[in-house]
Amino acid sequence: MSRTGQVHRKTGETEVRVSVNLDGGERSVSTGLGFFDHMLTALAVHGGLGLTVEAKGDLEVDCHHTVEDVGIVLGQALGQALGDKAGLRRYGHACIPMDEALGTCAVDVSGRAFLVFRGAFPQERVGEYDSCMTEEFFRAVAMNAGLTLHLGCEYGKNTHHMVEALFKAFAHALKDAVVWESGVMSTKGVL
C-alpha cells in the first residue's frame, strides 16, 4: 500500500506543490524563506519522511501567506498519505530539548482536527520568518490532515531553538503515530 500524498494548490497569493512519503525518500524544500526551509527539512529528516516542497508566494508582502499555504498543502498531502488510517499506531508523542528550550508534541491521527498550541516567542522574527506563523502553520497542518495536535514550548530564550524544538517534536511524534500495527486502534472499530 502506498503511503504517499501529492497536492498542488495555486491562489492569487501563492503556488505550492507538496509530495510526502511516510516511508521516506527524496527531500527537497524551497519556499524562499531560509529558516522555514530549515524547519521543513528538519521535519522531514526527524520524521523519516520523503518530502518535497516547492512554494512561491507574495514574500514582498510578508511570509504569512507562504507559510500558512504550505501548512494547508502539507496537511492535505499528509491526509492522503494516511489514507483510512487502519493499522496505524495512531498516537505519538515526543519531548525535544534544543539547548535552553524544550518542545513537546502529542498527536492523534484519528481524523479529528484540533490544535492546542502553547508558546510565546521572545523574538518576533528568525530571519524573514515571523515567529507567530509557527502556530498558524501547525493549525493549517492539523486542520487539513485531520490531526489532533498538542504542541508546546513552555520556556526558552532563543526563538530559533524554540521553533526548531516544536518542529522536531512534531516530526518524532508523527513518526511514532504512523507506525504499522495490527487492527484499528479504536473501540469503535473505525477511525
PDB file of C-alpha atoms in Angstrom:
ATOM      1  CA  MET A   1       0.000   0.000   0.000  1.00  0.00           C
ATOM      2  CA  SER A   2       1.330   3.415  -0.959  1.00  0.00           C
ATOM      3  CA  ARG A   3       1.621   5.844   1.925  1.00  0.00           C
ATOM      4  CA  THR A   4       2.094   8.914  -0.214  1.00  0.00           C
ATOM      5  CA  GLY A   5       0.319  12.144  -0.942  1.00  0.00           C
ATOM      6  CA  GLN A   6       0.762  14.807  -3.581  1.00  0.00           C
ATOM      7  CA  VAL A   7      -1.046  18.160  -3.737  1.00  0.00           C
ATOM      8  CA  HIS A   8      -0.751  21.277  -5.895  1.00  0.00           C
ATOM      9  CA  ARG A   9      -2.548  24.488  -4.883  1.00  0.00           C
ATOM     10  CA  LYS A  10      -2.493  27.815  -6.712  1.00  0.00           C
ATOM     11  CA  THR A  11      -4.102  31.028  -5.461  1.00  0.00           C
ATOM     12  CA  GLY A  12      -3.652  34.731  -6.166  1.00  0.00           C
ATOM     13  CA  GLU A  13      -1.084  34.806  -3.343  1.00  0.00           C
ATOM     14  CA  THR A  14       0.840  31.541  -3.598  1.00  0.00           C
ATOM     15  CA  GLU A  15       1.574  28.448  -5.625  1.00  0.00           C
ATOM     16  CA  VAL A  16       2.522  25.408  -3.562  1.00  0.00           C
ATOM     17  CA  ARG A  17       3.407  21.839  -4.535  1.00  0.00           C
ATOM     18  CA  VAL A  18       3.994  19.196  -1.867  1.00  0.00           C
ATOM     19  CA  SER A  19       4.651  15.492  -2.069  1.00  0.00           C
ATOM     20  CA  VAL A  20       5.092  13.368   1.031  1.00  0.00           C
ATOM     21  CA  ASN A  21       6.001   9.735   1.615  1.00  0.00           C
ATOM     22  CA  LEU A  22       5.520   8.415   5.152  1.00  0.00           C
ATOM     23  CA  ASP A  23       8.118   5.710   4.479  1.00  0.00           C
ATOM     24  CA  GLY A  24      10.979   8.010   3.443  1.00  0.00           C
ATOM     25  CA  GLY A  25      12.521   9.099   0.196  1.00  0.00           C
ATOM     26  CA  GLU A  26      13.791  12.212  -1.513  1.00  0.00           C
ATOM     27  CA  ARG A  27      13.890  15.501   0.396  1.00  0.00           C
ATOM     28  CA  SER A  28      13.862  18.884  -1.286  1.00  0.00           C
ATOM     29  CA  VAL A  29      12.457  22.117   0.144  1.00  0.00           C
ATOM     30  CA  SER A  30      12.259  25.562  -1.441  1.00  0.00           C
ATOM     31  CA  THR A  31       9.927  28.247  -0.097  1.00  0.00           C
ATOM     32  CA  GLY A  32      12.003  31.418  -0.428  1.00  0.00           C
ATOM     33  CA  LEU A  33      12.307  31.577   3.386  1.00  0.00           C
ATOM     34  CA  GLY A  34      15.613  30.191   4.604  1.00  0.00           C
ATOM     35  CA  PHE A  35      14.614  29.479   8.188  1.00  0.00           C
ATOM     36  CA  PHE A  36      11.301  27.897   7.132  1.00  0.00           C
ATOM     37  CA  ASP A  37      13.175  25.682   4.647  1.00  0.00           C
ATOM     38  CA  HIS A  38      15.439  24.633   7.537  1.00  0.00           C
ATOM     39  CA  MET A  39      12.392  23.748   9.682  1.00  0.00           C
ATOM     40  CA  LEU A  40      10.661  21.747   6.938  1.00  0.00           C
ATOM     41  CA  THR A  41      13.886  19.867   6.213  1.00  0.00           C
ATOM     42  CA  ALA A  42      14.241  19.082   9.928  1.00  0.00           C
ATOM     43  CA  LEU A  43      10.622  17.850   9.926  1.00  0.00           C
ATOM     44  CA  ALA A  44      11.397  15.505   7.029  1.00  0.00           C
ATOM     45  CA  VAL A  45      14.662  14.189   8.467  1.00  0.00           C
ATOM     46  CA  HIS A  46      13.408  13.668  12.025  1.00  0.00           C
ATOM     47  CA  GLY A  47      10.054  12.321  10.837  1.00  0.00           C
ATOM     48  CA  GLY A  48      11.671   9.844   8.431  1.00  0.00           C
ATOM     49  CA  LEU A  49       9.605  11.380   5.629  1.00  0.00           C
ATOM     50  CA  GLY A  50      10.199  11.737   1.958  1.00  0.00           C
ATOM     51  CA  LEU A  51       9.231  15.368   1.379  1.00  0.00           C
ATOM     52  CA  THR A  52       9.361  17.802  -1.494  1.00  0.00           C
ATOM     53  CA  VAL A  53       8.035  21.321  -1.101  1.00  0.00           C
ATOM     54  CA  GLU A  54       8.054  23.966  -3.831  1.00  0.00           C
ATOM     55  CA  ALA A  55       6.423  27.244  -2.860  1.00  0.00           C
ATOM     56  CA  LYS A  56       6.290  30.646  -4.488  1.00  0.00           C
ATOM     57  CA  GLY A  57       4.463  33.321  -2.582  1.00  0.00           C
ATOM     58  CA  ASP A  58       3.998  37.046  -2.197  1.00  0.00           C
ATOM     59  CA  LEU A  59       7.021  37.435   0.068  1.00  0.00           C
ATOM     60  CA  GLU A  60       7.140  41.124  -0.821  1.00  0.00           C
ATOM     61  CA  VAL A  61       4.077  41.426   1.455  1.00  0.00           C
ATOM     62  CA  ASP A  62       5.396  39.187   4.258  1.00  0.00           C
ATOM     63  CA  CYS A  63       5.763  35.478   4.954  1.00  0.00           C
ATOM     64  CA  HIS A  64       2.187  34.865   6.185  1.00  0.00           C
ATOM     65  CA  HIS A  65       0.547  33.540   3.006  1.00  0.00           C
ATOM     66  CA  THR A  66       3.503  31.342   2.070  1.00  0.00           C
ATOM     67  CA  VAL A  67       3.868  29.710   5.493  1.00  0.00           C
ATOM     68  CA  GLU A  68       0.140  29.167   6.004  1.00  0.00           C
ATOM     69  CA  ASP A  69      -0.431  27.835   2.485  1.00  0.00           C
ATOM     70  CA  VAL A  70       2.484  25.403   2.794  1.00  0.00           C
ATOM     71  CA  GLY A  71       0.802  24.196   6.004  1.00  0.00           C
ATOM     72  CA  ILE A  72      -2.513  23.745   4.190  1.00  0.00           C
ATOM     73  CA  VAL A  73      -0.976  21.800   1.312  1.00  0.00           C
ATOM     74  CA  LEU A  74       1.315  19.725   3.544  1.00  0.00           C
ATOM     75  CA  GLY A  75      -1.714  18.853   5.678  1.00  0.00           C
ATOM     76  CA  GLN A  76      -3.696  17.770   2.615  1.00  0.00           C
ATOM     77  CA  ALA A  77      -0.788  15.645   1.368  1.00  0.00           C
ATOM     78  CA  LEU A  78      -0.379  14.053   4.813  1.00  0.00           C
ATOM     79  CA  GLY A  79      -4.104  13.321   4.847  1.00  0.00           C
ATOM     80  CA  GLN A  80      -3.773  11.490   1.525  1.00  0.00           C
ATOM     81  CA  ALA A  81      -0.750   9.550   2.777  1.00  0.00           C
ATOM     82  CA  LEU A  82      -2.559   8.490   5.969  1.00  0.00           C
ATOM     83  CA  GLY A  83      -5.412   7.009   3.933  1.00  0.00           C
ATOM     84  CA  ASP A  84      -8.075   5.267   6.049  1.00  0.00           C
ATOM     85  CA  LYS A  85      -5.584   5.037   8.951  1.00  0.00           C
ATOM     86  CA  ALA A  86      -6.367   1.356   9.562  1.00  0.00           C
ATOM     87  CA  GLY A  87      -3.412  -0.428  11.127  1.00  0.00           C
ATOM     88  CA  LEU A  88      -1.628   2.716  12.311  1.00  0.00           C
ATOM     89  CA  ARG A  89      -0.359   3.056  15.872  1.00  0.00           C
ATOM     90  CA  ARG A  90      -2.446   6.271  15.870  1.00  0.00           C
ATOM     91  CA  TYR A  91      -0.794   8.081  18.789  1.00  0.00           C
ATOM     92  CA  GLY A  92       2.661   9.571  19.124  1.00  0.00           C
ATOM     93  CA  HIS A  93       4.423  11.918  21.478  1.00  0.00           C
ATOM     94  CA  ALA A  94       7.862  13.472  21.893  1.00  0.00           C
ATOM     95  CA  CYS A  95       9.852  15.904  24.031  1.00  0.00           C
ATOM     96  CA  ILE A  96      12.769  17.548  22.245  1.00  0.00           C
ATOM     97  CA  PRO A  97      15.375  19.704  24.006  1.00  0.00           C
ATOM     98  CA  MET A  98      17.147  22.373  21.997  1.00  0.00           C
ATOM     99  CA  ASP A  99      19.641  23.900  24.430  1.00  0.00           C
ATOM    100  CA  GLU A 100      17.533  26.079  26.787  1.00  0.00           C
ATOM    101  CA  ALA A 101      14.208  25.303  25.063  1.00  0.00           C
ATOM    102  CA  LEU A 102      12.004  22.233  25.346  1.00  0.00           C
ATOM    103  CA  GLY A 103       9.417  21.395  22.692  1.00  0.00           C
ATOM    104  CA  THR A 104       6.661  18.860  23.313  1.00  0.00           C
ATOM    105  CA  CYS A 105       4.143  17.272  20.992  1.00  0.00           C
ATOM    106  CA  ALA A 106       1.349  14.743  21.295  1.00  0.00           C
ATOM    107  CA  VAL A 107      -0.520  13.731  18.153  1.00  0.00           C
ATOM    108  CA  ASP A 108      -3.523  11.574  17.308  1.00  0.00           C
ATOM    109  CA  VAL A 109      -4.051  10.767  13.620  1.00  0.00           C
ATOM    110  CA  SER A 110      -7.728   9.966  14.263  1.00  0.00           C
ATOM    111  CA  GLY A 111      -9.157  12.253  11.576  1.00  0.00           C
ATOM    112  CA  ARG A 112     -10.500  14.711  14.162  1.00  0.00           C
ATOM    113  CA  ALA A 113      -8.769  18.045  13.582  1.00  0.00           C
ATOM    114  CA  PHE A 114      -7.811  20.087  16.627  1.00  0.00           C
ATOM    115  CA  LEU A 115      -4.851  22.195  17.735  1.00  0.00           C
ATOM    116  CA  VAL A 116      -3.720  23.203  21.204  1.00  0.00           C
ATOM    117  CA  PHE A 117      -0.658  25.443  20.974  1.00  0.00           C
ATOM    118  CA  ARG A 118       1.292  26.901  23.873  1.00  0.00           C
ATOM    119  CA  GLY A 119       4.329  29.040  23.334  1.00  0.00           C
ATOM    120  CA  ALA A 120       5.343  32.673  23.425  1.00  0.00           C
ATOM    121  CA  PHE A 121       8.426  33.570  21.450  1.00  0.00           C
ATOM    122  CA  PRO A 122      10.808  36.244  22.799  1.00  0.00           C
ATOM    123  CA  GLN A 123      11.956  37.378  19.333  1.00  0.00           C
ATOM    124  CA  GLU A 124       9.455  38.412  16.649  1.00  0.00           C
ATOM    125  CA  ARG A 125      11.458  37.004  13.764  1.00  0.00           C
ATOM    126  CA  VAL A 126      14.063  34.477  12.767  1.00  0.00           C
ATOM    127  CA  GLY A 127      15.476  35.765   9.507  1.00  0.00           C
ATOM    128  CA  GLU A 128      12.493  36.565   7.284  1.00  0.00           C
ATOM    129  CA  TYR A 129      10.252  34.147   9.207  1.00  0.00           C
ATOM    130  CA  ASP A 130       7.723  35.671  11.610  1.00  0.00           C
ATOM    131  CA  SER A 131       7.721  33.513  14.749  1.00  0.00           C
ATOM    132  CA  CYS A 132       3.945  33.989  15.205  1.00  0.00           C
ATOM    133  CA  MET A 133       3.491  31.964  11.996  1.00  0.00           C
ATOM    134  CA  THR A 134       4.549  28.795  13.812  1.00  0.00           C
ATOM    135  CA  GLU A 135       1.104  28.415  15.358  1.00  0.00           C
ATOM    136  CA  GLU A 136      -0.593  29.281  12.048  1.00  0.00           C
ATOM    137  CA  PHE A 137       1.490  26.679  10.203  1.00  0.00           C
ATOM    138  CA  PHE A 138       0.644  23.897  12.635  1.00  0.00           C
ATOM    139  CA  ARG A 139      -3.037  24.889  12.710  1.00  0.00           C
ATOM    140  CA  ALA A 140      -3.143  24.581   8.912  1.00  0.00           C
ATOM    141  CA  VAL A 141      -1.404  21.186   9.024  1.00  0.00           C
ATOM    142  CA  ALA A 142      -3.687  19.831  11.763  1.00  0.00           C
ATOM    143  CA  MET A 143      -6.928  21.044  10.165  1.00  0.00           C
ATOM    144  CA  ASN A 144      -6.056  19.761   6.704  1.00  0.00           C
ATOM    145  CA  ALA A 145      -4.543  16.413   7.758  1.00  0.00           C
ATOM    146  CA  GLY A 146      -7.200  15.649  10.375  1.00  0.00           C
ATOM    147  CA  LEU A 147      -4.758  15.564  13.292  1.00  0.00           C
ATOM    148  CA  THR A 148      -5.428  16.239  16.939  1.00  0.00           C
ATOM    149  CA  LEU A 149      -2.225  18.085  17.760  1.00  0.00           C
ATOM    150  CA  HIS A 150      -0.969  19.405  21.094  1.00  0.00           C
ATOM    151  CA  LEU A 151       2.237  21.423  20.812  1.00  0.00           C
ATOM    152  CA  GLY A 152       4.055  23.383  23.459  1.00  0.00           C
ATOM    153  CA  CYS A 153       7.272  25.191  24.174  1.00  0.00           C
ATOM    154  CA  GLU A 154       6.720  26.468  27.701  1.00  0.00           C
ATOM    155  CA  TYR A 155      10.161  28.007  28.035  1.00  0.00           C
ATOM    156  CA  GLY A 156      13.192  29.164  26.100  1.00  0.00           C
ATOM    157  CA  LYS A 157      15.182  32.315  25.394  1.00  0.00           C
ATOM    158  CA  ASN A 158      16.100  31.824  21.754  1.00  0.00           C
ATOM    159  CA  THR A 159      13.208  31.759  19.294  1.00  0.00           C
ATOM    160  CA  HIS A 160      15.223  29.737  16.769  1.00  0.00           C
ATOM    161  CA  HIS A 161      15.696  26.979  19.350  1.00  0.00           C
ATOM    162  CA  MET A 162      12.067  27.124  20.467  1.00  0.00           C
ATOM    163  CA  VAL A 163      10.582  26.847  16.976  1.00  0.00           C
ATOM    164  CA  GLU A 164      13.038  24.135  15.980  1.00  0.00           C
ATOM    165  CA  ALA A 165      12.179  22.131  19.114  1.00  0.00           C
ATOM    166  CA  LEU A 166       8.495  22.265  18.108  1.00  0.00           C
ATOM    167  CA  PHE A 167       9.103  21.141  14.514  1.00  0.00           C
ATOM    168  CA  LYS A 168      11.317  18.267  15.676  1.00  0.00           C
ATOM    169  CA  ALA A 169       8.872  17.237  18.411  1.00  0.00           C
ATOM    170  CA  PHE A 170       6.087  17.108  15.816  1.00  0.00           C
ATOM    171  CA  ALA A 171       8.308  15.077  13.493  1.00  0.00           C
ATOM    172  CA  HIS A 172       9.134  12.448  16.119  1.00  0.00           C
ATOM    173  CA  ALA A 173       5.540  12.223  17.386  1.00  0.00           C
ATOM    174  CA  LEU A 174       4.185  11.803  13.851  1.00  0.00           C
ATOM    175  CA  LYS A 175       6.826   9.180  13.045  1.00  0.00           C
ATOM    176  CA  ASP A 176       5.615   7.113  16.025  1.00  0.00           C
ATOM    177  CA  ALA A 177       1.917   7.597  15.223  1.00  0.00           C
ATOM    178  CA  VAL A 178       2.185   6.282  11.654  1.00  0.00           C
ATOM    179  CA  VAL A 179       3.949   3.020  12.541  1.00  0.00           C
ATOM    180  CA  TRP A 180       2.044  -0.025  11.226  1.00  0.00           C
ATOM    181  CA  GLU A 181       0.383  -2.193  13.860  1.00  0.00           C
ATOM    182  CA  SER A 182      -2.452  -4.675  13.572  1.00  0.00           C
ATOM    183  CA  GLY A 183      -6.108  -3.799  13.784  1.00  0.00           C
ATOM    184  CA  VAL A 184      -7.802  -0.462  14.264  1.00  0.00           C
ATOM    185  CA  MET A 185      -6.829   1.494  17.371  1.00  0.00           C
ATOM    186  CA  SER A 186     -10.393   2.377  18.340  1.00  0.00           C
ATOM    187  CA  THR A 187     -13.113   0.686  20.385  1.00  0.00           C
ATOM    188  CA  LYS A 188     -15.478   1.736  17.574  1.00  0.00           C
ATOM    189  CA  GLY A 189     -13.591  -0.433  15.099  1.00  0.00           C
ATOM    190  CA  VAL A 190     -13.042   2.500  12.704  1.00  0.00           C
ATOM    191  CA  LEU A 191     -11.271   5.849  12.751  1.00  0.00           C
TER     192      LEU A 191
END
